[in-house]
PDB file of C-alpha atoms in Angstrom:
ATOM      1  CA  UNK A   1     119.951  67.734  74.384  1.00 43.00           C
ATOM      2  CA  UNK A   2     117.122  64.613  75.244  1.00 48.00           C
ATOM      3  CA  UNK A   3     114.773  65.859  71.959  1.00 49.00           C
ATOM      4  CA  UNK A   4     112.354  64.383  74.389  1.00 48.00           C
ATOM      5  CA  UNK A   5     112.940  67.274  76.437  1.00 48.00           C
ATOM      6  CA  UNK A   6     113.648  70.061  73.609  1.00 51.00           C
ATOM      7  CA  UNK A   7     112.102  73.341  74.601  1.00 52.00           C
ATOM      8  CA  UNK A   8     110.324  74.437  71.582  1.00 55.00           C
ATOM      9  CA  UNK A   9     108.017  71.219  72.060  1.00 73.00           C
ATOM     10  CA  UNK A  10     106.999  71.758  75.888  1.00 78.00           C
ATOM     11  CA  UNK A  11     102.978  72.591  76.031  1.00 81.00           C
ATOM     12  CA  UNK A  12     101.418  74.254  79.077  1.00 81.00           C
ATOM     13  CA  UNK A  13      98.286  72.377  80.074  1.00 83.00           C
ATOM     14  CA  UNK A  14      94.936  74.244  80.372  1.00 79.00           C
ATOM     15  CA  UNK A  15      92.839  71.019  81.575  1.00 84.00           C
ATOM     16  CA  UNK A  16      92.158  71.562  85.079  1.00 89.00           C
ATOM     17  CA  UNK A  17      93.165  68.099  85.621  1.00 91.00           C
ATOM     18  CA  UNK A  18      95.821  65.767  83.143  1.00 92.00           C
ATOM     19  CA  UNK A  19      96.365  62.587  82.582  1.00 92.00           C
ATOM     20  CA  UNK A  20      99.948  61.590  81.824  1.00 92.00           C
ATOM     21  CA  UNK A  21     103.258  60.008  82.580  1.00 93.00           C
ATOM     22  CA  UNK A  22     106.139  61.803  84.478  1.00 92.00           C
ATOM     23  CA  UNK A  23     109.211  62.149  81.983  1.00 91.00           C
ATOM     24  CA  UNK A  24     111.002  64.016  84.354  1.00 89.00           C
ATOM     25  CA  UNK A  25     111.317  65.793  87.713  1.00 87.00           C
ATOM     26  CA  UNK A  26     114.108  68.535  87.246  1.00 87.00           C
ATOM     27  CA  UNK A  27     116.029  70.293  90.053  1.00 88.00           C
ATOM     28  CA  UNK A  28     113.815  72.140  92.465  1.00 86.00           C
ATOM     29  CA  UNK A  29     114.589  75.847  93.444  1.00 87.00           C
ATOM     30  CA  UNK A  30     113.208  78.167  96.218  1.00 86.00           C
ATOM     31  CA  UNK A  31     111.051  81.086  95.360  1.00 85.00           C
ATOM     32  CA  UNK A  32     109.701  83.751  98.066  1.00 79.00           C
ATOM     33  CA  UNK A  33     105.737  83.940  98.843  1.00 74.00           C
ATOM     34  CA  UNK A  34     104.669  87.543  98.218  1.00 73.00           C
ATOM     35  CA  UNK A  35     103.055  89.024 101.607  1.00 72.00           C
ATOM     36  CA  UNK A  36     100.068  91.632 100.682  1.00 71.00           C
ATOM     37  CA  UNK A  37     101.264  94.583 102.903  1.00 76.00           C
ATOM     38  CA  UNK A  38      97.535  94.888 104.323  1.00 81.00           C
ATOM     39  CA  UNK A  39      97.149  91.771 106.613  1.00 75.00           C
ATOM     40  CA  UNK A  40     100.305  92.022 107.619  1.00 77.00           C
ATOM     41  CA  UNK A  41      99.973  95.800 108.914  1.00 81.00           C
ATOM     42  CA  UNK A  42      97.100  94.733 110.880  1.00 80.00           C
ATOM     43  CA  UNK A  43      98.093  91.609 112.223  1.00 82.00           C
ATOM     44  CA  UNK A  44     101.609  93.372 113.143  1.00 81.00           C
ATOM     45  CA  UNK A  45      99.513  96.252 114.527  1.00 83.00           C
ATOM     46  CA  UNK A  46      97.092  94.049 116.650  1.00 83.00           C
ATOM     47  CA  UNK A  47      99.679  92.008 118.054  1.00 83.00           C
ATOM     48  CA  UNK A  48     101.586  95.191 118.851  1.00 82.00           C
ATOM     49  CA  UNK A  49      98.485  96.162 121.215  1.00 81.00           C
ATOM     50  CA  UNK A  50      98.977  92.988 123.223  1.00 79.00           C
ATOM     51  CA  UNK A  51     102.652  92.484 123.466  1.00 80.00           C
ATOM     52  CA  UNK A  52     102.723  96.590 124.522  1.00 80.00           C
ATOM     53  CA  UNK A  53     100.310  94.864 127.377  1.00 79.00           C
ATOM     54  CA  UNK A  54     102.512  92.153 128.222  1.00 76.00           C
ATOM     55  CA  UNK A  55     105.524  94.179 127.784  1.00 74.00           C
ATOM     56  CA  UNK A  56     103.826  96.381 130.688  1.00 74.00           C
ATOM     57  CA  UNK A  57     102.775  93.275 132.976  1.00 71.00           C
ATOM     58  CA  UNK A  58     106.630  91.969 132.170  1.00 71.00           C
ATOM     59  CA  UNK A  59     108.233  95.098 133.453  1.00 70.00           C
ATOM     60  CA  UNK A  60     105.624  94.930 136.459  1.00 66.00           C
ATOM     61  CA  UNK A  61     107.109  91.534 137.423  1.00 68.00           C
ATOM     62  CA  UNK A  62     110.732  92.601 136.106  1.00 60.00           C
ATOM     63  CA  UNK A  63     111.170  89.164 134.902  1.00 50.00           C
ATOM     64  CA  UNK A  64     113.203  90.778 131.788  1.00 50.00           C
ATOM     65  CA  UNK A  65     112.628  90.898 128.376  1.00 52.00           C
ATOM     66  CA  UNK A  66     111.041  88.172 125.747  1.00 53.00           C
ATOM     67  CA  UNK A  67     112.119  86.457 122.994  1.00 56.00           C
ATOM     68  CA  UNK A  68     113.921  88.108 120.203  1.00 60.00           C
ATOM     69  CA  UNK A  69     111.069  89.562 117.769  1.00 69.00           C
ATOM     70  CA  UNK A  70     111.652  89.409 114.340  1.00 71.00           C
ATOM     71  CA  UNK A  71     111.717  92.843 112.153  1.00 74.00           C
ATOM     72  CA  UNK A  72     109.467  94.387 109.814  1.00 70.00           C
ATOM     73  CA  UNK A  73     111.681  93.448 107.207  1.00 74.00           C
ATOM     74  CA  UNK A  74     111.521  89.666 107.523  1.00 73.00           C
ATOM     75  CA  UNK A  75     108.230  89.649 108.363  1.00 73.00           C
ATOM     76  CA  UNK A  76     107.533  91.713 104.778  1.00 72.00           C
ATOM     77  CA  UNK A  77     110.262  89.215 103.017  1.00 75.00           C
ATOM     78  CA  UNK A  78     107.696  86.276 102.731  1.00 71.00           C
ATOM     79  CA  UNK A  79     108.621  82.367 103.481  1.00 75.00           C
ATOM     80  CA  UNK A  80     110.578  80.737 100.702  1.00 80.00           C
ATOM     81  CA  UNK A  81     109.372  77.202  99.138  1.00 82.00           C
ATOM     82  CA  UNK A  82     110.537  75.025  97.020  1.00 85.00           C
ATOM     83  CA  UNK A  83     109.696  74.672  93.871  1.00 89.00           C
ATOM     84  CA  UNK A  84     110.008  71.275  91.294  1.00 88.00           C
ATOM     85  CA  UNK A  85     109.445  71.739  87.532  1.00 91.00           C
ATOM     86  CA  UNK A  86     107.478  68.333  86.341  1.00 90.00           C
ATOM     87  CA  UNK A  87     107.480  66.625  82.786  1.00 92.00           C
ATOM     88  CA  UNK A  88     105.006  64.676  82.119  1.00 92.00           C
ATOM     89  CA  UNK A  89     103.320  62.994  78.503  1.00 91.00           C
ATOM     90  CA  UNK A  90      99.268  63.337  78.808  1.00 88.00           C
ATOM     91  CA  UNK A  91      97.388  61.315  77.087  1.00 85.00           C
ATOM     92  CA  UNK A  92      98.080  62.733  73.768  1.00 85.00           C
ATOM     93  CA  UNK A  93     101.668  61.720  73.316  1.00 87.00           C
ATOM     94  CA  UNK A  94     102.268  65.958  74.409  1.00 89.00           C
ATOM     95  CA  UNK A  95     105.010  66.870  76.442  1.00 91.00           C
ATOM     96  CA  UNK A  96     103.838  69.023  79.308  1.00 91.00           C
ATOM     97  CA  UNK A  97     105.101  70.886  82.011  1.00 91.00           C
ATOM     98  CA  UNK A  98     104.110  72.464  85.586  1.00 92.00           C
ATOM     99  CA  UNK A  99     105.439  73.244  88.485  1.00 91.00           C
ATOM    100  CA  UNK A 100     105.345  70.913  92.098  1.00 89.00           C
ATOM    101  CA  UNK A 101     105.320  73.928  94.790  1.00 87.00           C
ATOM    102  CA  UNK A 102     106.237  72.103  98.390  1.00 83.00           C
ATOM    103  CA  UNK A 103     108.241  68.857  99.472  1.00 80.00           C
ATOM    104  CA  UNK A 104     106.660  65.205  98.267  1.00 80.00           C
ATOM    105  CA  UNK A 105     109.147  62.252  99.392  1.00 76.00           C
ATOM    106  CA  UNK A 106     111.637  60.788  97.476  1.00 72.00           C
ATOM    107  CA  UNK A 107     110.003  58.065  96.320  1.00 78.00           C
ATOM    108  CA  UNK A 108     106.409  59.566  95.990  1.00 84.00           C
ATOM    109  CA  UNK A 109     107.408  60.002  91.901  1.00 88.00           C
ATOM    110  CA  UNK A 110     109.451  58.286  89.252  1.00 88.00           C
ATOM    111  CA  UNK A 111     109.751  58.986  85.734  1.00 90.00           C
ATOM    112  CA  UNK A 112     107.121  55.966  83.754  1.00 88.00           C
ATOM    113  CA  UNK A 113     104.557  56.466  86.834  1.00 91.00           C
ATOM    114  CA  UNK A 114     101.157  57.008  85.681  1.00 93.00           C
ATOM    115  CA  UNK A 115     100.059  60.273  87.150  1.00 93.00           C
ATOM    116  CA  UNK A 116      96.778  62.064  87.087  1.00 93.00           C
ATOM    117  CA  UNK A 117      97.510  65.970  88.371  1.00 93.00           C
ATOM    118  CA  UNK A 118      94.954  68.403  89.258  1.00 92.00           C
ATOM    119  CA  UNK A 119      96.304  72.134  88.123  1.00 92.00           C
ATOM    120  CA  UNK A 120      95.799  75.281  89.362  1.00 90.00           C
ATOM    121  CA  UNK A 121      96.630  78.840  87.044  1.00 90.00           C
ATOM    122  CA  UNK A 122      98.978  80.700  88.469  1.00 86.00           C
ATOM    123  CA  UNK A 123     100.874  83.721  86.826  1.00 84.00           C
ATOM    124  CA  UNK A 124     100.412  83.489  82.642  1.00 85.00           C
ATOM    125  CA  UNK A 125     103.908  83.649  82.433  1.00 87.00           C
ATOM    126  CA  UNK A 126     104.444  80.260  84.805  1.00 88.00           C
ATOM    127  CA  UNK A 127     103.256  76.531  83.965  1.00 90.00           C
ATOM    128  CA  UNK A 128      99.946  75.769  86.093  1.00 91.00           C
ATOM    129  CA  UNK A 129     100.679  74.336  90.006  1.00 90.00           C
ATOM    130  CA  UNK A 130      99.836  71.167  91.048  1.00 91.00           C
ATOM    131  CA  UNK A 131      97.088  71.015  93.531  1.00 91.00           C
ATOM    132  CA  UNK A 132      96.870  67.439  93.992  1.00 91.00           C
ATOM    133  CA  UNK A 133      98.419  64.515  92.147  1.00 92.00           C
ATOM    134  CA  UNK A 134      97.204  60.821  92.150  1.00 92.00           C
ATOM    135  CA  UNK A 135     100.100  58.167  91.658  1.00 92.00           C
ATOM    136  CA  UNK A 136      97.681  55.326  89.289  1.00 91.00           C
ATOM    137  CA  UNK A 137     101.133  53.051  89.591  1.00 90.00           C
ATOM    138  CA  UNK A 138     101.435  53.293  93.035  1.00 90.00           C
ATOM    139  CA  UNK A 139      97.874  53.940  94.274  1.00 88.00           C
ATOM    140  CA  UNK A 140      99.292  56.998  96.299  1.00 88.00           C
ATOM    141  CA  UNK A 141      97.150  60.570  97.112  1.00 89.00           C
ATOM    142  CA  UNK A 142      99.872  63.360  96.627  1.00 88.00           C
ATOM    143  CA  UNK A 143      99.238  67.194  98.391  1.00 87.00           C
ATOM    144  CA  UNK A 144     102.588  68.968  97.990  1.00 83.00           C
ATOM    145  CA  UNK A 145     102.518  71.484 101.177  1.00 77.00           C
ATOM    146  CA  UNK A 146     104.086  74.934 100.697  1.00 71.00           C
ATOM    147  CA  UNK A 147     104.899  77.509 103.454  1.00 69.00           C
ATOM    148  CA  UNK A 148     102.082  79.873 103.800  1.00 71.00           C
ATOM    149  CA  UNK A 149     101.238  83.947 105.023  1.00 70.00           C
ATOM    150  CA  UNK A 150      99.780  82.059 108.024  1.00 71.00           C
ATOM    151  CA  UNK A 151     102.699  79.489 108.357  1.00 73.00           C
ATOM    152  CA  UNK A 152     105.311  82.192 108.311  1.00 72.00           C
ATOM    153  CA  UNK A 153     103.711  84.718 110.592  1.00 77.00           C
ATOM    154  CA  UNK A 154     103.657  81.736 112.888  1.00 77.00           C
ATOM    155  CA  UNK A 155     101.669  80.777 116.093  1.00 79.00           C
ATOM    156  CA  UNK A 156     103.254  82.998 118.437  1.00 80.00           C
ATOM    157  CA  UNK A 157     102.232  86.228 116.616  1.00 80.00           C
ATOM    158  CA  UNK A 158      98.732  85.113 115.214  1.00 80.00           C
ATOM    159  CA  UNK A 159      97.774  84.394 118.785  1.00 82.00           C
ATOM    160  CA  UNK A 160      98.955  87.912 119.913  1.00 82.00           C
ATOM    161  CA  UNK A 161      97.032  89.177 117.453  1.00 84.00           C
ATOM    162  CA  UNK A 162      93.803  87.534 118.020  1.00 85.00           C
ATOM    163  CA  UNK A 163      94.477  88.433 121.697  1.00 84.00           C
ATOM    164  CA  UNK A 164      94.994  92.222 120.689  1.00 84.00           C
ATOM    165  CA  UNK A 165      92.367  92.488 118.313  1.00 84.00           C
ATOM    166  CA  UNK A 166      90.254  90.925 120.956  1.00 86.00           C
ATOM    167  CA  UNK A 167      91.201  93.715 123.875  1.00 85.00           C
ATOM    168  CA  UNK A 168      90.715  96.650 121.502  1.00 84.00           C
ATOM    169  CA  UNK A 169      87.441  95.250 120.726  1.00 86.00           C
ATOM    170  CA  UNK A 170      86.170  95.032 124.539  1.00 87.00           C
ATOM    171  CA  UNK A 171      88.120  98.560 125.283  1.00 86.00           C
ATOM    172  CA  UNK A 172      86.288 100.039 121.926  1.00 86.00           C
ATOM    173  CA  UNK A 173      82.921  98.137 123.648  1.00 88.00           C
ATOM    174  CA  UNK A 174      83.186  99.640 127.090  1.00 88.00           C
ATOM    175  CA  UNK A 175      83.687 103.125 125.721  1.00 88.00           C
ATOM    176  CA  UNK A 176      80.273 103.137 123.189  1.00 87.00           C
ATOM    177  CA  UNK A 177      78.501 101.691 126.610  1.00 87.00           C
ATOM    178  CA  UNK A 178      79.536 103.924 129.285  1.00 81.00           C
TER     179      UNK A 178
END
């Protein structure tokens, strides 16, 4: 094994932001976003209240069904994104690692680039995420984008369930005026 890379010598940074060059960029693998059961029951439960509308105004026109919905289940299983462990030597000759969550282009980093990284904690048992990393070789702004709650639930249903929430707040309006 590269003793550059030897295990017992990797150091987790706790500067918010580091200074360094990238050793390495190992093989990235996907891990699931957790979903907090909360805002999805109530975006799933105010977008219910419209589509039950539009299901009725569908079956007035008989114009058939929608689109296939997706279940519970796969709503609850989260997005999956992909996740790059990054090497990198800060500024005092100390091998680091954290984690690139999202897609960057091929060429974005090379091992020798000059990188400055701002972290973020996540879990104590994971290296820190990168929020942001500057390329000082190249000159280049980094933002890795991940798949979000928002992302996954996509357009479609968000908009149903503004639209729901919406008409059971006039219905809940006309029935405290009247």
């Amino acid at each position: 094994m590269d003793g550059d890379l030897d295990y017992r010598r990797i150091a987790r940074p706790t500067q918010r932001i580091v200074t360094g060059r990238v050793v390495r960029l190992l093989d990235g693998y996907p891990r699931e976003l957790k979903i907090g059961q909360p805002v999805l029951v109530a975006v799933v439960t105010a977008a219910s209240v419209m589509g039950l509308l539009l299901l009725a105004f569908r079956s007035l026109l008989s114009s058939g069904g929608g689109g296939a919905r997706r279940t519970w289940k796969e709503l609850r299983k989260g997005p999956e994104f992909l996740v790059t462990p990054l090497r990198l030597r800060d500024s005092n000759d100390q091998l680091c690692e954290v984690e690139l969550h999202g897609h960057l282009a091929q060429s974005a980093l090379h091992p020798a680039d000059w990188v400055q990284i701002t972290l973020k904690p996540q879990d104590p048992d994971l290296p820190p995420r990168v929020e942001q990393i500057v390329n000082l070789t190249t000159g280049q702004l980094l933002r890795p984008r991940h798949a979000t709650l928002w992302s996954h639930l996509g357009p479609p249903l968000l908009l149903q369930a503004i639209l729901g929430a919406l008409l059971v707040l006039v219905v809940a309006a006309a029935i405290l005026l009247i």
